[in-house]
Short mmCIF file of C-alpha atoms in Angstrom, two decimals:
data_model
loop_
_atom_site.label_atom_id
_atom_site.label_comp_id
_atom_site.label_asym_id
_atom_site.label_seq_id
_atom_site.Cartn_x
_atom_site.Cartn_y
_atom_site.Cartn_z
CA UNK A 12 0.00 0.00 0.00
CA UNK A 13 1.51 3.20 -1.04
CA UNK A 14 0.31 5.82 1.15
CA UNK A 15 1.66 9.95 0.28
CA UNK A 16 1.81 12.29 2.97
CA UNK A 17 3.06 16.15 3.17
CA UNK A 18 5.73 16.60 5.41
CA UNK A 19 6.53 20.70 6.88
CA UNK A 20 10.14 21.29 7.69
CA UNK A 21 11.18 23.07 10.68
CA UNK A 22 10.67 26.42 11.21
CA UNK A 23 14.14 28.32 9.95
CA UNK A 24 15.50 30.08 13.04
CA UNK A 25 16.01 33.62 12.94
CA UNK A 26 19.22 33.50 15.01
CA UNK A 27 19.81 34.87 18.78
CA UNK A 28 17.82 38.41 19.50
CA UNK A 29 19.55 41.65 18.26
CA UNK A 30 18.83 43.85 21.73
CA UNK A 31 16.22 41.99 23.16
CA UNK A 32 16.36 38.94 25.54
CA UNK A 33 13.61 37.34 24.59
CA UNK A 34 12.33 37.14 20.44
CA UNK A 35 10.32 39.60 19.12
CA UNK A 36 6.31 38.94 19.15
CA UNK A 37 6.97 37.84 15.11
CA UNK A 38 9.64 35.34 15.44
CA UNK A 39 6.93 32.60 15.13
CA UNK A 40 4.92 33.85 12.26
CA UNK A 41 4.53 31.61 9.19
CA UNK A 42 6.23 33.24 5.99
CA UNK A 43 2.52 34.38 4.83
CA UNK A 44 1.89 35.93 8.01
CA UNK A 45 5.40 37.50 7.94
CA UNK A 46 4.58 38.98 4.31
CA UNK A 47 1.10 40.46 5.60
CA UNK A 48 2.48 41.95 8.49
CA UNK A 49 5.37 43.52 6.76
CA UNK A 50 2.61 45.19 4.15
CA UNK A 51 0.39 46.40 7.36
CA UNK A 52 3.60 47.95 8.55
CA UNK A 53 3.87 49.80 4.91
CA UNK A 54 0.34 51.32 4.96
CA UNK A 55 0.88 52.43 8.81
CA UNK A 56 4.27 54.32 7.50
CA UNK A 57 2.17 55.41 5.13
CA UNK A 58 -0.51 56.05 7.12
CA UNK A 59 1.21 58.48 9.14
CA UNK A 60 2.70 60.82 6.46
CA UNK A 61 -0.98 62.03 6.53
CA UNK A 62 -0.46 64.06 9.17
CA UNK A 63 1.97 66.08 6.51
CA UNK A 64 -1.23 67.49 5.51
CA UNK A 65 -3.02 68.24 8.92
CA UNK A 66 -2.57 71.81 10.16
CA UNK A 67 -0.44 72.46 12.61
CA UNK A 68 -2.29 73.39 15.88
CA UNK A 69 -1.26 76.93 17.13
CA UNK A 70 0.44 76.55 20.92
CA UNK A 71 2.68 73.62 20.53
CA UNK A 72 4.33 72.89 23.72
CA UNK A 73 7.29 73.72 22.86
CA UNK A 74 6.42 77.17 21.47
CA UNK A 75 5.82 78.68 24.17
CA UNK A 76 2.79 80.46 22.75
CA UNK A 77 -0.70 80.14 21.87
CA UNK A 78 -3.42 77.70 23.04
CA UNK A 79 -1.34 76.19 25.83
CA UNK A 80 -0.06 79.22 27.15
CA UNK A 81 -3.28 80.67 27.31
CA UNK A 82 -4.84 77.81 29.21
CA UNK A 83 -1.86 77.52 31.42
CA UNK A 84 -2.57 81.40 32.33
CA UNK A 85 -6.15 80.42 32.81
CA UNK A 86 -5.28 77.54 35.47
CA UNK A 87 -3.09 79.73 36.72
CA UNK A 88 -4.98 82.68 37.75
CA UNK A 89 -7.94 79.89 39.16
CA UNK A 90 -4.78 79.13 41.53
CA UNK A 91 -4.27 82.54 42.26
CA UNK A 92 -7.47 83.38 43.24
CA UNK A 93 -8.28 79.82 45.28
CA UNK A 94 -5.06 80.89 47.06
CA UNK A 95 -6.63 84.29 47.95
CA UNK A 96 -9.49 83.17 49.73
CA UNK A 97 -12.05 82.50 46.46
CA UNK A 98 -14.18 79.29 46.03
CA UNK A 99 -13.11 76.94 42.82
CA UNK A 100 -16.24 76.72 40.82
CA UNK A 101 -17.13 80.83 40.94
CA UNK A 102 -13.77 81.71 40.75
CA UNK A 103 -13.16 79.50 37.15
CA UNK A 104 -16.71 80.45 36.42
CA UNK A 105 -15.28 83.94 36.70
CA UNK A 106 -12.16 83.47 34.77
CA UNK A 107 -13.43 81.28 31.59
CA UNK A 108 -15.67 84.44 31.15
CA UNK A 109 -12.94 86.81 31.25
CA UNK A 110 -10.96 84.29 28.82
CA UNK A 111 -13.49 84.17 26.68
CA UNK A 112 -14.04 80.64 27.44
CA UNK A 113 -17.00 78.27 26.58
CA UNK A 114 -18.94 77.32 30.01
CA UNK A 115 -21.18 74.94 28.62
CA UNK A 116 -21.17 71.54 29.23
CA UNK A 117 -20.03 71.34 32.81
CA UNK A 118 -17.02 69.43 31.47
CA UNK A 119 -15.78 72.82 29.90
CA UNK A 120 -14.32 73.17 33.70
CA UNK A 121 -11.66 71.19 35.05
CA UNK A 122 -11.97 69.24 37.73
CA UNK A 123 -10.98 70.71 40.77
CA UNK A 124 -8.23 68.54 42.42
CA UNK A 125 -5.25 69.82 41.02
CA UNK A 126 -5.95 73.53 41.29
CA UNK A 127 -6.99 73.19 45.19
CA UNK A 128 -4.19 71.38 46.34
CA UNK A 129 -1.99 73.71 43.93
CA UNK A 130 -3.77 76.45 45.76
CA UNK A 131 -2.92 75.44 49.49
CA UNK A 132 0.42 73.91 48.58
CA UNK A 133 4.07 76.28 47.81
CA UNK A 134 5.11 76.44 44.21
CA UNK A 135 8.05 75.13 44.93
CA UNK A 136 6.71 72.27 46.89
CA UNK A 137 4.66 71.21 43.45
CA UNK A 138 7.36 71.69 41.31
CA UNK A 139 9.46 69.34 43.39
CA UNK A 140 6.26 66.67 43.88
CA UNK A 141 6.40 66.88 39.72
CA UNK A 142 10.02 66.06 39.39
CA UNK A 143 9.93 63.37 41.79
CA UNK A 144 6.46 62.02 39.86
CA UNK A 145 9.11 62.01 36.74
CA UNK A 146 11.87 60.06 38.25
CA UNK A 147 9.39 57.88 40.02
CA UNK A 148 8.09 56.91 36.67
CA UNK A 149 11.68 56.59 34.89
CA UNK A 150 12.94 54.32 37.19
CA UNK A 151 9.83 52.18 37.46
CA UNK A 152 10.47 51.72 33.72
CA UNK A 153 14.20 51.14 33.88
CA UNK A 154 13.39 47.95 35.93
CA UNK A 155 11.05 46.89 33.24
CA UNK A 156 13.39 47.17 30.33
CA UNK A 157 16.20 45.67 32.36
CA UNK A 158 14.53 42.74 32.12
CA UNK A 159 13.67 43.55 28.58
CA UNK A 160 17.29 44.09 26.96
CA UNK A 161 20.61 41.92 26.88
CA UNK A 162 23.10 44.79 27.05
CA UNK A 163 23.54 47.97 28.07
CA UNK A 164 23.87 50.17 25.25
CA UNK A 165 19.72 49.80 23.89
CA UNK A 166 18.55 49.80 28.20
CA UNK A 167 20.37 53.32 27.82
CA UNK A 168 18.73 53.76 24.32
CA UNK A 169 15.16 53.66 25.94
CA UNK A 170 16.04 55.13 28.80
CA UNK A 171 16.76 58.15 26.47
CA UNK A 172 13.75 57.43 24.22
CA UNK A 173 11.60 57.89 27.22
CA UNK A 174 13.73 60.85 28.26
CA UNK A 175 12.75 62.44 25.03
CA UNK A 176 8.79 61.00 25.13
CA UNK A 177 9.08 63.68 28.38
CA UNK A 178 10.77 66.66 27.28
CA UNK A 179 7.59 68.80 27.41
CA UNK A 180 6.88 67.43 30.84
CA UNK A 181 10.22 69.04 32.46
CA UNK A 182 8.66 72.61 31.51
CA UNK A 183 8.17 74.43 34.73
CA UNK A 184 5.91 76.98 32.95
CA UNK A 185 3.39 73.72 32.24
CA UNK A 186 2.96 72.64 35.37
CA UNK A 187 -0.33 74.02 36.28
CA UNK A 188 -1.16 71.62 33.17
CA UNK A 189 -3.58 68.76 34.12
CA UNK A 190 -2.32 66.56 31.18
CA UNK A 191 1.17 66.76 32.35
CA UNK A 192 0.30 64.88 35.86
CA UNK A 193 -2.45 62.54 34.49
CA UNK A 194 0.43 61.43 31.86
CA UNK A 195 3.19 61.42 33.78
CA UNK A 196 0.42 59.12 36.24
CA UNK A 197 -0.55 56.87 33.10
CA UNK A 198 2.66 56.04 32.43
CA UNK A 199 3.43 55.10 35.78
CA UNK A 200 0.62 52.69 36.54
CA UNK A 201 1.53 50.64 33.27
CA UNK A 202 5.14 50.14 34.57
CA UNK A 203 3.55 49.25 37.80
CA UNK A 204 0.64 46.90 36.73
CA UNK A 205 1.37 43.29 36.70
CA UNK A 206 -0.53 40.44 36.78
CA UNK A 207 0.01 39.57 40.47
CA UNK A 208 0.38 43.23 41.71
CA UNK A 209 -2.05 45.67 40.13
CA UNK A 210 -3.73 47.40 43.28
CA UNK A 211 -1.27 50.27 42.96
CA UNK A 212 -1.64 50.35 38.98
CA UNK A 213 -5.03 51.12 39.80
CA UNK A 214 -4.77 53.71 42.48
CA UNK A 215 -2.65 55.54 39.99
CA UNK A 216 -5.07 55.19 37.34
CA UNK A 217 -8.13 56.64 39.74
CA UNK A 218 -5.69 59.56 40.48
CA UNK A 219 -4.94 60.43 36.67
CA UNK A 220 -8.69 60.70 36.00
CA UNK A 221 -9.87 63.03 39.01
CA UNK A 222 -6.78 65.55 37.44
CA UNK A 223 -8.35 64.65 34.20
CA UNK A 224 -10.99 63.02 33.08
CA UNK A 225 -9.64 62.01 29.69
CA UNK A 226 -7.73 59.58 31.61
CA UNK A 227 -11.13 57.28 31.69
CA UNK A 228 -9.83 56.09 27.97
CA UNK A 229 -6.62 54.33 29.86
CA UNK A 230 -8.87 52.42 32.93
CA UNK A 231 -11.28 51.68 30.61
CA UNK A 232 -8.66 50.07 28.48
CA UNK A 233 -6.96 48.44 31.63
CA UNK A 234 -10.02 46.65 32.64
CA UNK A 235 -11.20 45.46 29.53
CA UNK A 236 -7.83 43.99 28.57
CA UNK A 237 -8.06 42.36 32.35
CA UNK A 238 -10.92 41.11 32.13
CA UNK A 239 -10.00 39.57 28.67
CA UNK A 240 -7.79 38.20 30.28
CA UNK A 241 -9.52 36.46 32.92
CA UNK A 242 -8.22 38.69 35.68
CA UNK A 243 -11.68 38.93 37.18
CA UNK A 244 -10.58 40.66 40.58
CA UNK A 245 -8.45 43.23 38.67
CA UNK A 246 -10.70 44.13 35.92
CA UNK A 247 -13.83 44.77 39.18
CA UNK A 248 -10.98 47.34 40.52
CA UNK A 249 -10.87 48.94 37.14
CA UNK A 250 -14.45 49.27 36.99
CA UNK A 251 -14.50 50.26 40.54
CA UNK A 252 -12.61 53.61 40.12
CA UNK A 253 -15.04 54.29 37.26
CA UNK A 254 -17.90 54.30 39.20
CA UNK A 255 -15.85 56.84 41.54
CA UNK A 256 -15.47 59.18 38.86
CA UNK A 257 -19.02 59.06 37.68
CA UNK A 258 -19.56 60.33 41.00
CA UNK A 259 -17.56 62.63 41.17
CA UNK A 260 -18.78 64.01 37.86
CA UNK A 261 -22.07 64.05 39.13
CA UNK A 262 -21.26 66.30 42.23
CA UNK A 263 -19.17 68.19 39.48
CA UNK A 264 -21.91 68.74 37.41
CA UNK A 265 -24.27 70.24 40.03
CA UNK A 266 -21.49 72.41 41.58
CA UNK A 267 -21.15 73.70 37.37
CA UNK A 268 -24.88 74.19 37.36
CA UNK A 269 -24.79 76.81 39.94
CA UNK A 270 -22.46 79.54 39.18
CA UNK A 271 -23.51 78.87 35.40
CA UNK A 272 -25.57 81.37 33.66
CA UNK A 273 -27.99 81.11 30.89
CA UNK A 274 -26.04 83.54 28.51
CA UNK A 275 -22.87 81.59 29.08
CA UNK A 276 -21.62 80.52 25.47
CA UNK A 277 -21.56 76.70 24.58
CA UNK A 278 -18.50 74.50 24.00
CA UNK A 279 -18.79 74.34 19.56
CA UNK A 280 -18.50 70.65 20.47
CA UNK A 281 -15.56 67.88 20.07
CA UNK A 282 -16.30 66.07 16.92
CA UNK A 283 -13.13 67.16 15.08
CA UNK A 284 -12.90 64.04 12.73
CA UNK A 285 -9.27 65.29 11.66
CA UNK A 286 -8.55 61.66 11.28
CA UNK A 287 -5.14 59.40 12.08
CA UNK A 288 -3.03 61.96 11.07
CA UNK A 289 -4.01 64.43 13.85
CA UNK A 290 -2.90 62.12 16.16
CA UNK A 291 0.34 61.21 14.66
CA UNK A 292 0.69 65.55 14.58
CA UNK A 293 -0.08 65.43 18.14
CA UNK A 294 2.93 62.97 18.99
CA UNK A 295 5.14 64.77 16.80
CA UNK A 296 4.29 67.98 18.38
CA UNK A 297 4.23 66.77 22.37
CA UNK A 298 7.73 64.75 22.32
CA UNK A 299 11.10 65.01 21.27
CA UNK A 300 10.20 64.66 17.58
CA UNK A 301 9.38 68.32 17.33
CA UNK A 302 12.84 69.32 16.55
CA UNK A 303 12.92 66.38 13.95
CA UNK A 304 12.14 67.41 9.62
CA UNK A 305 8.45 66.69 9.53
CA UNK A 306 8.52 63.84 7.21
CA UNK A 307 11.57 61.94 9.40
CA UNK A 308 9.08 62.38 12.26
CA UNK A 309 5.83 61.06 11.41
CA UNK A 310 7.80 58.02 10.08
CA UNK A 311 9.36 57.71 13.42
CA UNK A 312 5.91 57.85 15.12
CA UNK A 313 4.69 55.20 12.98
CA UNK A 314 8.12 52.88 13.47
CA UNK A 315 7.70 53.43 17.33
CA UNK A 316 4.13 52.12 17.46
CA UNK A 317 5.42 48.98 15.21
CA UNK A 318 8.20 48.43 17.88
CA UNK A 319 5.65 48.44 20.43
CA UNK A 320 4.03 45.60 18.74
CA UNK A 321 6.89 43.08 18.83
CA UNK A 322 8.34 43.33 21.91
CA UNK A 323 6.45 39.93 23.57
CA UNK A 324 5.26 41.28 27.40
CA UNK A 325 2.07 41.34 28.61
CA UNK A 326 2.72 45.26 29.22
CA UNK A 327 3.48 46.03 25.51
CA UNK A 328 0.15 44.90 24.79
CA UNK A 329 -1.49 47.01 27.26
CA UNK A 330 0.74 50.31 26.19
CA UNK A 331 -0.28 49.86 22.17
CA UNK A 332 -3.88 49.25 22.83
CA UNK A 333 -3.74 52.44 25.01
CA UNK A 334 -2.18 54.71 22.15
CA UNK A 335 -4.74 53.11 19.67
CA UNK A 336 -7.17 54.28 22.03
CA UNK A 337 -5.96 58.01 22.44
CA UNK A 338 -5.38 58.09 18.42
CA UNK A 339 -9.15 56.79 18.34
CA UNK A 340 -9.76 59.85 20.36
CA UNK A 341 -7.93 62.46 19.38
CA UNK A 342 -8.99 61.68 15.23
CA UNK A 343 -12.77 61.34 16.20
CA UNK A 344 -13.14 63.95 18.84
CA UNK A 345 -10.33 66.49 18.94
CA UNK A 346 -10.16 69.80 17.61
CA UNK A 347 -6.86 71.46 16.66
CA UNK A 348 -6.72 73.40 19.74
CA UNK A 349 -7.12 70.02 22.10
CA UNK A 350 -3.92 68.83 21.05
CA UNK A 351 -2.79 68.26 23.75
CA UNK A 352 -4.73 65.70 24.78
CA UNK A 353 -1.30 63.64 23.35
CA UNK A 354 0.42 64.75 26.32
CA UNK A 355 -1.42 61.54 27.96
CA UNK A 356 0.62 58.83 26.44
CA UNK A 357 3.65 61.31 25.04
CA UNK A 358 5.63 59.73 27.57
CA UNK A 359 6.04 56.05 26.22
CA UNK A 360 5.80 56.44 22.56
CA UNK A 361 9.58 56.74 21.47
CA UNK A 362 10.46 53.82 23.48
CA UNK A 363 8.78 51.59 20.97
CA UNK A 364 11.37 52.18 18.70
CA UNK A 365 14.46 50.39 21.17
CA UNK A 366 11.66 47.38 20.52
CA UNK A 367 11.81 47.90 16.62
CA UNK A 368 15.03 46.23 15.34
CA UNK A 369 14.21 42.87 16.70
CA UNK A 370 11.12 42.86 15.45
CA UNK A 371 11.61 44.21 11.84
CA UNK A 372 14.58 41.41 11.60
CA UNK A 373 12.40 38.66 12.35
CA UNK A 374 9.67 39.62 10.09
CA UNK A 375 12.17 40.47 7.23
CA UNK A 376 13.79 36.90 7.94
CA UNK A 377 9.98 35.18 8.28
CA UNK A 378 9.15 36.39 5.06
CA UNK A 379 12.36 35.42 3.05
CA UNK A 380 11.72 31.80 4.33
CA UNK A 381 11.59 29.34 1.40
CA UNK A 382 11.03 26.52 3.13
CA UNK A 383 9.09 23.92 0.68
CA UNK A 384 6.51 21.28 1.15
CA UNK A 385 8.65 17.58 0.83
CA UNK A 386 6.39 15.18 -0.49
CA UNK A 387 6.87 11.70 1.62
CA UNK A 388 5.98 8.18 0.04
CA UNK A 389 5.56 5.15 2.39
CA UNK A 390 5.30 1.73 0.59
CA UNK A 391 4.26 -1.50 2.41
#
């Protein structure tokens, strides 16, 4: 009896890791797989020259003008005046009007965390609280990549990728800024969050969104992927600190309500629809990549979201769906003065590309495989 059967050879190895110690996430792909990814990686270069064409949005953080500055003069005179003896919501009542400001919905006003404990805390005192909130967070992610990397030469790579991810967070003239402590807090609680410690992850996370509310995209994130995960206990403190915060923006509402007039004018609403390429703008404007030719940069941004995708930890995972979240955001809902709504995952994004060169080798090597089918004959 003849009988023919198709025999697979084994997988052709794509040698030792370049900088990581681990393989990429694509090591294992099929050479199909490899191809399909390496075109998806094409279109998302491609992808993010689009935001060649977006206008820039006036008050870039590094300007030093413009929208930022404005709003940074605006949370700074609320300070001012809590500090002199005034009550938050009629005093920013009071100065939105003067700015010119919309006060309608009630989420046109801050919440009031940050500019109370600013109020009844020294300058100097905050600014130092800040710093240490920055080397708090570098160090908790210089024990994750030390794990991550073989040598020392790409662990001090990151280390300066994230250095640059926070150059606009070092600004002491920003930091009366809510996004600067909710991201600075974001990117803490993912280097804290692990699957057997997360309590602390989530403490930060409830923290980020009473500064700022826009930090409900990140928890929301972090419990779904938990729960996905079949961290039951994990993703029910997730939810938990939601429920706080719809609280909180209930007593916030009614506190709004009452030193809100009638003839107040309305917020023109947050449905930019500016696309992809508004976010990639926003990352190019809120790190280190502002100093970078335009068309260098917006490669770069799409290279370091790749090089989040291969590096194989749990925590990778959680920081990409997080940016695709905020780029979901920011193209639906933000307007080209809310820019900076990409200072709440700024932080992180360069890092992806220390995580890059593994990952493009192995795909590159996947998809040169030309492994064929052998064709095996058994005769009895």
């Amino acid at each position: 009896m003849d009988v023919v059967g198709l025999a697979t050879p084994p997988p052709v190895p794509t040698g030792a890791p370049l900088w990581l110690a681990m393989p990429s996430r694509f090591a294992g792909l099929s050479r199909s797989q490899a191809r399909w990814a390496l075109g998806l990686l094409a279109l998302l270069l491609g992808a993010t020259l689009l935001a060649l064409a977006v206008p820039a949005p006036a008050g870039a953080p590094e300007g030093g003008t413009g929208e930022v500055q404005t709003d940074v003069a605006l949370y700074d005179s609320i300070v001012s005046a809590i500090r002199g003896g005034g009550d938050y919501y009629g005093v920013a009542a009071k100065e939105l009007r003067r700015g010119g400001y919309p006060l309608k919905p009630f989420i046109t006003f801050r919440l009031p965390a940050l500019a109370v404990i600013q109020a009844h805390i020294s300058p100097m005192v905050i600014q130092a609280v800040l710093f240490a909130l920055i080397a708090a967070t570098a160090g908790a992610w210089f024990v994750r990549f030390r794990a991550a990397f073989v040598r020392k030469p790409p662990l001090v790579f990151a280390m300066l990728l994230l250095a640059g991810g926070m150059v606009v967070f070092i600004q002491r003239g920003l930091i009366g800024f809510h996004e600067i402590w909710a991201g600075m807090l974001i990117a803490l609680s993912l280097a804290l969050r692990r699957n057997d410690r997360w309590t602390t992850a989530v403490a930060i996370g409830l923290i980020a969104m009473l500064i700022r509310e826009t930090a409900l995209v990140y928890v929301a994130i972090m419990g779904i992927l938990a729960f996905a995960e079949g961290h039951r206990r994990e993703a029910l403190g997730w939810g938990a600190t939601i429920l706080v915060l719809a609280v909180v923006l209930g007593f916030h509402a009614h506190a709004v309500a009452d030193v809100v007039r009638s003839t107040d004018p309305v917020s023109p609403g947050w449905m930019g629809l500016l696309g992809f390429g508004f976010f990639v703008k926003t990352m190019m404007l809120s790190t280190a990549l502002a100093v970078v030719p335009a068309v260098l940069a917006a490669l770069l941004v799409g290279l370091a979201l790749f090089g989040w995708a291969c590096w194989a930890d749990p925590v990778a995972l959680r920081v990409l769906t997080v940016f695709c979240g905020y780029a979901a955001l920011l193209g639906l809902f933000g307007r080209p003065d809310t820019f900076y709504w990409g200072l709440m995952i700024a932080p992180l994004l360069l890092v992806g590309l220390a995580f890059a060169p593994d990952g493009l080798r192995d795909l590159v090597a996947r998809a040169r495989d030309r492994r064929r089918i052998i064709v095996t004959r058994l005769v009895r």
